[in-house]
Amino acid sequence: MQELKVEALVKQYPGRDKVIAVNNVDIEVQAGEMLVLLGPSGCGKTTLLRCVAGLEDAQQGKITLEGKAVFDASIQFNQPTHLRDIGMVFQNYSLWPHMTVQRNVEYPLRARGVAASERDKRVKDVLEVVQCGHLTDRLPAMLSGGQQQRIALARALAPKPKIMLLDEPLSNLDALLRVELRAHLRAIHREVGFTGIYVTHDQIEAFNLGTRVAVMRAGKIEQLGTAREVYDRPATEYVAKFLGIRNVLALNSEGGWMSDAGRLEGDLGILSALKGPLQMYVRPNAVHMSVGSEAAPSGGSFSLGGGRVVDALYSGGEIDYVLDVGGQTLYVSTHSAKTAFNPGDAVRINFAHRDALIYSNDKLVSG
Amino acid sequence: MRRQVAPQIGWLLIVIVVGFAVVWPIVQLQYRAFIDGGSAFTRMGELPRIGDTVRTTVILAFLSSALAVLVGTFLAWCASLLPRRVQKFGELAPLLPLIVPAVAAVTGWIFLLSPKVGYLNMMLRQLPLLSGLEEGPFDIYTVKWIVLITGMLLSSFVYVFVHTGLKNMGQELEAAAAACGASPVRILLTVTLPLLRPSIIFAAGVVFLLGMGQFTAPLLLGRTSRIDVLTTEMFHLTLRYPIDYGLGAALGFPILIAGFIVVMLQKLALGEQRRYVVVSARSKYDARTTRWWAAGVIGVYLLITTVLPLLALTYVSLSPFWSGSLVMTELTTRHWKSVLDNPVLVNAVWTSIKTSVIAIAILIPLGFGMAFALLQSTRIFKPIRMAIDFLATLPMAVPASLMGFGLLFAYTRPPIQIYGTAAVLVVTYITLMIGHATRLQFTTLVATGQEFLEASKACGGGALRSLLQILLPLCRKGIGATAALTFVLLFHEFSASLMVRSARTQVIGSVMYDVWTGGVYSEVAVLALIMVLVTVIGVMIAVWIGGSESLKKI
Ligand SMILES: Nc1ncnc2c1ncn2[C@@H]1O[C@H](COP(=O)(O)OP(=O)(O)OP(=O)(O)O)[C@@H](O)[C@H]1O
Ligand SMILES: [Mg+2]
């Protein structure tokens, strides 16, 4: 069953430049699912979330929560936020500074008229879930950033809302704490089984936490799929670039396949059905290097010769190579246990067909 | 939006009621200027010395505000150079003149600089070079001194805005410029001043409007040598019967137009949000250069604007009569006694306190509601928000004296004939201060952060719950400080009170004027000091509630 349905939503901010922050967005969130909105800064993630919360007035579209419309532009209906039964975690937590942790967390329960005995139990339980049972009497000012984040999460979870809205809840924390809380959040999601929308611009967070991931671009949904789908098959070049796939080859089919890094060699059979120009994206860790004098492998791979190692960066168990291939800069990362190359070495690069993401007119055509 | 229509009606009602109170008197009054083919303007042209009056008004507006901007900005810069040990007091010191009501300060200055018996003049005449003089060397009853004194009175306002601007900027931006190799002069020109520009423009607009509507100094200082400005002419009209409201409206018309132009220019120059200068405390001054002479400058300013006038007032209030000579042996508390025994005067003080308190009890919730509405981008219709914004800005563009004249006209006739009752004072005070009460509480609300409120809504808290459990507790300090400061401003109120007072409804400012016209200067001094004392108590309450930052919000 769908918990949340957003249809053809348009939100334009007033002002001189009339930014269309959300542009004709459709999404559905299934019960128990965590949908991650992923995208660069300014693409409209927060705005979309705030529309769902009822904190913004959209111009067009419809939002349905558990089958009931909460927003419908066609009949000018916008249900006030407090009647929507949502839970929200803000980027800066927004714990009320004049209330103790206990008061903060029980606030949504009081607002919903939950009886006192039931309330205490729920607060206790939910604080247990976020591992903050010992903090009940503190004021927010006496909490660390990570603790504030957990309390904010507890406050949103306490009333068991229809949907949880989380806006970059981890972005104000330092790297280590972020990893820890990410794992914790994932566990809580499994345990409590809430339905949620999670906004982030961090792809690791997105793939870790998301049942499904929606990649946003300038107010639109560019791709929506399971974490696996989005990772393996970025639907457009924009998604591929946003996911950090750094090696890009522009291919032309004039007498064989020429790329801007030289002639493409190897097994070109799968390209025969395609017409140029094409864009080929390859992840650095999918590229293999061999000594420059070796011939191109025969089956299942593409290959480019004439490469030269410009730089080799050792980072822990990996080596990141920067290559110059026919004037084009390409990147390779390998396990450091493999044969090492040195700057100046002549190399050939090979990558499997299944690792090449080929786009024609910004559409994924490979695989 | 369909669901939202019901709450809109409440807001609409507020707009209508406040709009009626604020706009109607002015509109109705100005209408009188234009009926009969504008004959009021003809009568205005026939007033004796009208040319001089207009010229004085313009000179006073431009020169006093220019002086105020220069002095206030310089003081703010000095305050940023204060050594750490005196910093805390030194930063507050330039605000102390605000504690002395304008009437009291001007009276104090008269005691000091009156040509024959002013104490400073008498002392200067003891000097060898000046000993031949009969009077002077200074004559406070001149345009020059009206400008100087008005400028000094207004400089504190400039200081508030520029000093806050400097503080909010912090030291880091300047340090960053220095790290880029910029010399101190280049930093001042390329970083500090451009960043302060909004504060300075805002302050300049405010003091220009205050300078143009200036009433107190011209009234008290101009009488002897028949110097008038448009607002004092208007006041003279109220003393005659029947009052020529058309003529008064014509006199107020240029001020009104200039006020609108200035507010418009301010809007254009500053953009939308900057009109509300947000006060937030951020102290990052550490690795700054400090100068002891800066403390000296601030000390001299404090001496001139506050200490000397207060000393003069105190001395006169304790002297048998104001003769100009300083004789300590004859001091008496006679005048204090006679003031405190005079039921008219004591009643006036009580009326001031009572009407102010009642006005505040209405102003605070009303202003809070309007400030709250300004912040609601989704739930309140835009036209309503724009109207509220307009109503919060309008009283800034209309000088208190002109507003008072308009209110006198509006409330001496049906449908609301409340002239002669204390209600007219309450209504006047609300009208004058509604913009102020809205803007101050808006600042508080902005500083509190929209997100706390959104978090409450997201947790299922309805409007009432969010208001009572989240907003009010978080804004308590700001609201308390606003109330105390509004009290101070109302207690100081002189111009509008003088217009709408009647024999039965006197406030401290208006009886003081009567005593002053009667020539009983020692009692004037006593009343002025009572004003100062009550103000000090009010400010202390404000500081107690809202912390020392609230002093800067005056
Ligand atoms: N109140 C506002 N008024 C006008 N424009 C706004 C407003 N809030 C956001 N915008 C604009 O709308 C667009 C989307 O903003 P939004 O905050 O939704 O982005 P975001 O994806 O959440 O970015 P980030 O990752 O930086 O939080 C941006 O171009 C932004 O400048
Ligand atoms: Mg955002």
Short mmCIF file of N, CA and C in Angstrom, two decimals, chain B residues 370-452:
data_model
loop_
_atom_site.label_atom_id
_atom_site.label_comp_id
_atom_site.label_asym_id
_atom_site.label_seq_id
_atom_site.Cartn_x
_atom_site.Cartn_y
_atom_site.Cartn_z
N MET B 370 0.73 41.00 14.80
CA MET B 370 1.10 41.54 13.50
C MET B 370 2.49 41.06 13.08
N ALA B 371 3.41 41.02 14.03
CA ALA B 371 4.76 40.51 13.72
C ALA B 371 4.68 39.06 13.29
N PHE B 372 3.85 38.31 13.98
CA PHE B 372 3.68 36.90 13.66
C PHE B 372 3.12 36.74 12.25
N ALA B 373 2.15 37.60 11.92
CA ALA B 373 1.56 37.53 10.58
C ALA B 373 2.59 37.82 9.50
N LEU B 374 3.50 38.77 9.80
CA LEU B 374 4.52 39.12 8.81
C LEU B 374 5.40 37.92 8.48
N LEU B 375 5.54 37.02 9.44
CA LEU B 375 6.43 35.88 9.25
C LEU B 375 5.75 34.71 8.53
N GLN B 376 4.43 34.75 8.45
CA GLN B 376 3.72 33.61 7.87
C GLN B 376 3.66 33.72 6.37
N SER B 377 4.45 32.93 5.68
CA SER B 377 4.42 33.05 4.23
C SER B 377 3.36 32.16 3.61
N THR B 378 2.89 31.15 4.34
CA THR B 378 1.96 30.23 3.70
C THR B 378 0.52 30.40 4.14
N ARG B 379 0.32 30.76 5.40
CA ARG B 379 -1.04 30.67 5.94
C ARG B 379 -1.84 31.94 5.84
N ILE B 380 -1.19 33.04 5.53
CA ILE B 380 -1.92 34.30 5.52
C ILE B 380 -1.81 34.93 4.15
N PHE B 381 -2.95 35.38 3.64
CA PHE B 381 -2.99 35.95 2.31
C PHE B 381 -1.98 37.07 2.16
N LYS B 382 -1.36 37.09 0.99
CA LYS B 382 -0.33 38.08 0.77
C LYS B 382 -0.83 39.52 0.93
N PRO B 383 -1.99 39.86 0.39
CA PRO B 383 -2.46 41.25 0.55
C PRO B 383 -2.58 41.64 2.02
N ILE B 384 -2.98 40.69 2.86
CA ILE B 384 -3.12 40.99 4.28
C ILE B 384 -1.75 41.24 4.89
N ARG B 385 -0.79 40.39 4.50
CA ARG B 385 0.55 40.59 5.04
C ARG B 385 1.12 41.92 4.59
N MET B 386 0.87 42.27 3.32
CA MET B 386 1.39 43.54 2.82
C MET B 386 0.76 44.71 3.55
N ALA B 387 -0.52 44.59 3.83
CA ALA B 387 -1.20 45.66 4.56
C ALA B 387 -0.60 45.81 5.96
N ILE B 388 -0.33 44.68 6.60
CA ILE B 388 0.25 44.74 7.94
C ILE B 388 1.63 45.36 7.90
N ASP B 389 2.39 44.96 6.90
CA ASP B 389 3.72 45.54 6.73
C ASP B 389 3.62 47.05 6.57
N PHE B 390 2.66 47.48 5.77
CA PHE B 390 2.46 48.91 5.54
C PHE B 390 2.11 49.61 6.85
N LEU B 391 1.20 49.01 7.62
CA LEU B 391 0.77 49.63 8.87
C LEU B 391 1.90 49.68 9.89
N ALA B 392 2.82 48.72 9.79
CA ALA B 392 3.95 48.73 10.73
C ALA B 392 4.99 49.76 10.32
N THR B 393 4.98 50.13 9.03
CA THR B 393 5.97 51.09 8.55
C THR B 393 5.46 52.52 8.60
N LEU B 394 4.17 52.68 8.37
CA LEU B 394 3.60 54.02 8.24
C LEU B 394 3.92 54.96 9.41
N PRO B 395 3.72 54.49 10.66
CA PRO B 395 3.98 55.42 11.76
C PRO B 395 5.41 55.95 11.77
N MET B 396 6.32 55.24 11.07
CA MET B 396 7.68 55.73 10.98
C MET B 396 7.76 56.96 10.10
N ALA B 397 6.91 56.99 9.06
CA ALA B 397 6.98 58.08 8.09
C ALA B 397 6.20 59.30 8.55
N VAL B 398 5.35 59.13 9.55
CA VAL B 398 4.53 60.26 10.01
C VAL B 398 5.02 60.71 11.39
N PRO B 399 5.53 61.94 11.49
CA PRO B 399 6.02 62.41 12.78
C PRO B 399 4.91 62.43 13.83
N ALA B 400 5.30 62.21 15.07
CA ALA B 400 4.33 62.12 16.15
C ALA B 400 3.46 63.37 16.24
N SER B 401 4.08 64.53 16.00
CA SER B 401 3.32 65.77 16.12
C SER B 401 2.20 65.83 15.08
N LEU B 402 2.53 65.42 13.85
CA LEU B 402 1.52 65.43 12.78
C LEU B 402 0.44 64.40 13.09
N MET B 403 0.87 63.23 13.55
CA MET B 403 -0.09 62.20 13.90
C MET B 403 -1.01 62.73 14.99
N GLY B 404 -0.44 63.39 15.98
CA GLY B 404 -1.23 63.94 17.08
C GLY B 404 -2.26 64.93 16.58
N PHE B 405 -1.85 65.77 15.64
CA PHE B 405 -2.77 66.76 15.09
C PHE B 405 -3.93 66.06 14.38
N GLY B 406 -3.59 65.02 13.60
CA GLY B 406 -4.62 64.26 12.89
C GLY B 406 -5.57 63.58 13.86
N LEU B 407 -5.02 63.04 14.95
CA LEU B 407 -5.87 62.35 15.93
C LEU B 407 -6.78 63.33 16.65
N LEU B 408 -6.24 64.52 16.92
CA LEU B 408 -7.06 65.55 17.56
C LEU B 408 -8.28 65.84 16.69
N PHE B 409 -8.03 65.93 15.38
CA PHE B 409 -9.12 66.19 14.45
C PHE B 409 -10.11 65.03 14.45
N ALA B 410 -9.57 63.81 14.39
CA ALA B 410 -10.44 62.64 14.24
C ALA B 410 -11.30 62.42 15.47
N TYR B 411 -10.77 62.68 16.65
CA TYR B 411 -11.48 62.27 17.86
C TYR B 411 -12.20 63.41 18.56
N THR B 412 -12.25 64.58 17.89
CA THR B 412 -13.06 65.64 18.48
C THR B 412 -14.44 65.67 17.84
N ARG B 413 -14.73 64.71 16.95
CA ARG B 413 -16.03 64.74 16.26
C ARG B 413 -16.53 63.30 16.14
N PRO B 414 -17.84 63.14 15.85
CA PRO B 414 -18.37 61.80 15.65
C PRO B 414 -17.66 61.14 14.48
N PRO B 415 -17.62 59.84 14.35
CA PRO B 415 -18.32 58.87 15.20
C PRO B 415 -17.61 58.56 16.52
N ILE B 416 -16.34 58.90 16.64
CA ILE B 416 -15.64 58.53 17.87
C ILE B 416 -15.21 59.80 18.58
N GLN B 417 -16.11 60.31 19.39
CA GLN B 417 -15.84 61.58 20.05
C GLN B 417 -15.29 61.31 21.44
N ILE B 418 -13.98 61.06 21.51
CA ILE B 418 -13.42 60.71 22.82
C ILE B 418 -12.47 61.78 23.31
N TYR B 419 -12.40 62.90 22.60
CA TYR B 419 -11.52 63.98 23.06
C TYR B 419 -11.95 64.43 24.45
N GLY B 420 -10.96 64.67 25.29
CA GLY B 420 -11.29 65.09 26.65
C GLY B 420 -11.31 63.94 27.63
N THR B 421 -11.22 62.72 27.15
CA THR B 421 -11.14 61.58 28.06
C THR B 421 -9.74 60.98 27.98
N ALA B 422 -9.45 60.12 28.95
CA ALA B 422 -8.14 59.48 28.92
C ALA B 422 -8.03 58.53 27.74
N ALA B 423 -9.19 58.12 27.21
CA ALA B 423 -9.17 57.16 26.10
C ALA B 423 -8.43 57.72 24.90
N VAL B 424 -8.56 59.04 24.70
CA VAL B 424 -7.90 59.61 23.52
C VAL B 424 -6.39 59.45 23.64
N LEU B 425 -5.88 59.54 24.87
CA LEU B 425 -4.44 59.34 25.05
C LEU B 425 -4.05 57.91 24.75
N VAL B 426 -4.86 56.98 25.27
CA VAL B 426 -4.55 55.56 25.03
C VAL B 426 -4.55 55.28 23.52
N VAL B 427 -5.59 55.75 22.85
CA VAL B 427 -5.67 55.51 21.40
C VAL B 427 -4.49 56.17 20.69
N THR B 428 -4.16 57.38 21.10
CA THR B 428 -3.01 58.06 20.49
C THR B 428 -1.73 57.24 20.69
N TYR B 429 -1.53 56.78 21.89
CA TYR B 429 -0.31 56.02 22.18
C TYR B 429 -0.25 54.74 21.36
N ILE B 430 -1.40 54.08 21.26
CA ILE B 430 -1.41 52.84 20.47
C ILE B 430 -1.09 53.16 19.00
N THR B 431 -1.71 54.20 18.50
CA THR B 431 -1.46 54.57 17.11
C THR B 431 0.01 54.88 16.87
N LEU B 432 0.60 55.63 17.79
CA LEU B 432 1.99 56.03 17.62
C LEU B 432 2.93 54.83 17.69
N MET B 433 2.62 53.87 18.54
CA MET B 433 3.60 52.84 18.88
C MET B 433 3.36 51.50 18.21
N ILE B 434 2.28 51.37 17.44
CA ILE B 434 1.97 50.04 16.93
C ILE B 434 3.07 49.54 15.98
N GLY B 435 3.61 50.46 15.19
CA GLY B 435 4.70 50.07 14.29
C GLY B 435 5.91 49.61 15.07
N HIS B 436 6.21 50.38 16.10
CA HIS B 436 7.34 50.08 16.95
C HIS B 436 7.17 48.71 17.64
N ALA B 437 6.01 48.52 18.23
CA ALA B 437 5.76 47.26 18.94
C ALA B 437 5.81 46.08 17.96
N THR B 438 5.36 46.29 16.74
CA THR B 438 5.41 45.22 15.75
C THR B 438 6.85 44.92 15.35
N ARG B 439 7.59 45.97 15.05
CA ARG B 439 8.95 45.74 14.54
C ARG B 439 9.85 45.11 15.59
N LEU B 440 9.76 45.61 16.82
CA LEU B 440 10.60 45.04 17.88
C LEU B 440 10.29 43.56 18.07
N GLN B 441 9.01 43.22 18.08
CA GLN B 441 8.67 41.82 18.32
C GLN B 441 8.96 40.96 17.09
N PHE B 442 8.90 41.59 15.92
CA PHE B 442 9.31 40.89 14.71
C PHE B 442 10.78 40.48 14.83
N THR B 443 11.59 41.44 15.29
CA THR B 443 13.01 41.14 15.49
C THR B 443 13.17 39.95 16.43
N THR B 444 12.42 39.98 17.52
CA THR B 444 12.50 38.88 18.47
C THR B 444 12.11 37.56 17.82
N LEU B 445 11.03 37.59 17.07
CA LEU B 445 10.56 36.36 16.43
C LEU B 445 11.58 35.84 15.43
N VAL B 446 12.15 36.75 14.64
CA VAL B 446 13.15 36.31 13.65
C VAL B 446 14.34 35.70 14.36
N ALA B 447 14.79 36.40 15.44
CA ALA B 447 15.95 35.89 16.15
C ALA B 447 15.65 34.54 16.80
N THR B 448 14.40 34.31 17.17
CA THR B 448 14.04 33.06 17.81
C THR B 448 14.10 31.90 16.82
N GLY B 449 13.85 32.22 15.57
CA GLY B 449 13.98 31.17 14.58
C GLY B 449 12.65 30.53 14.23
N GLN B 450 12.37 30.55 12.95
CA GLN B 450 11.14 30.01 12.41
C GLN B 450 11.06 28.50 12.67
N GLU B 451 12.22 27.87 12.75
CA GLU B 451 12.22 26.40 12.77
C GLU B 451 11.62 25.82 14.04
N PHE B 452 11.75 26.54 15.15
CA PHE B 452 11.15 26.03 16.38
C PHE B 452 9.64 25.91 16.22
#
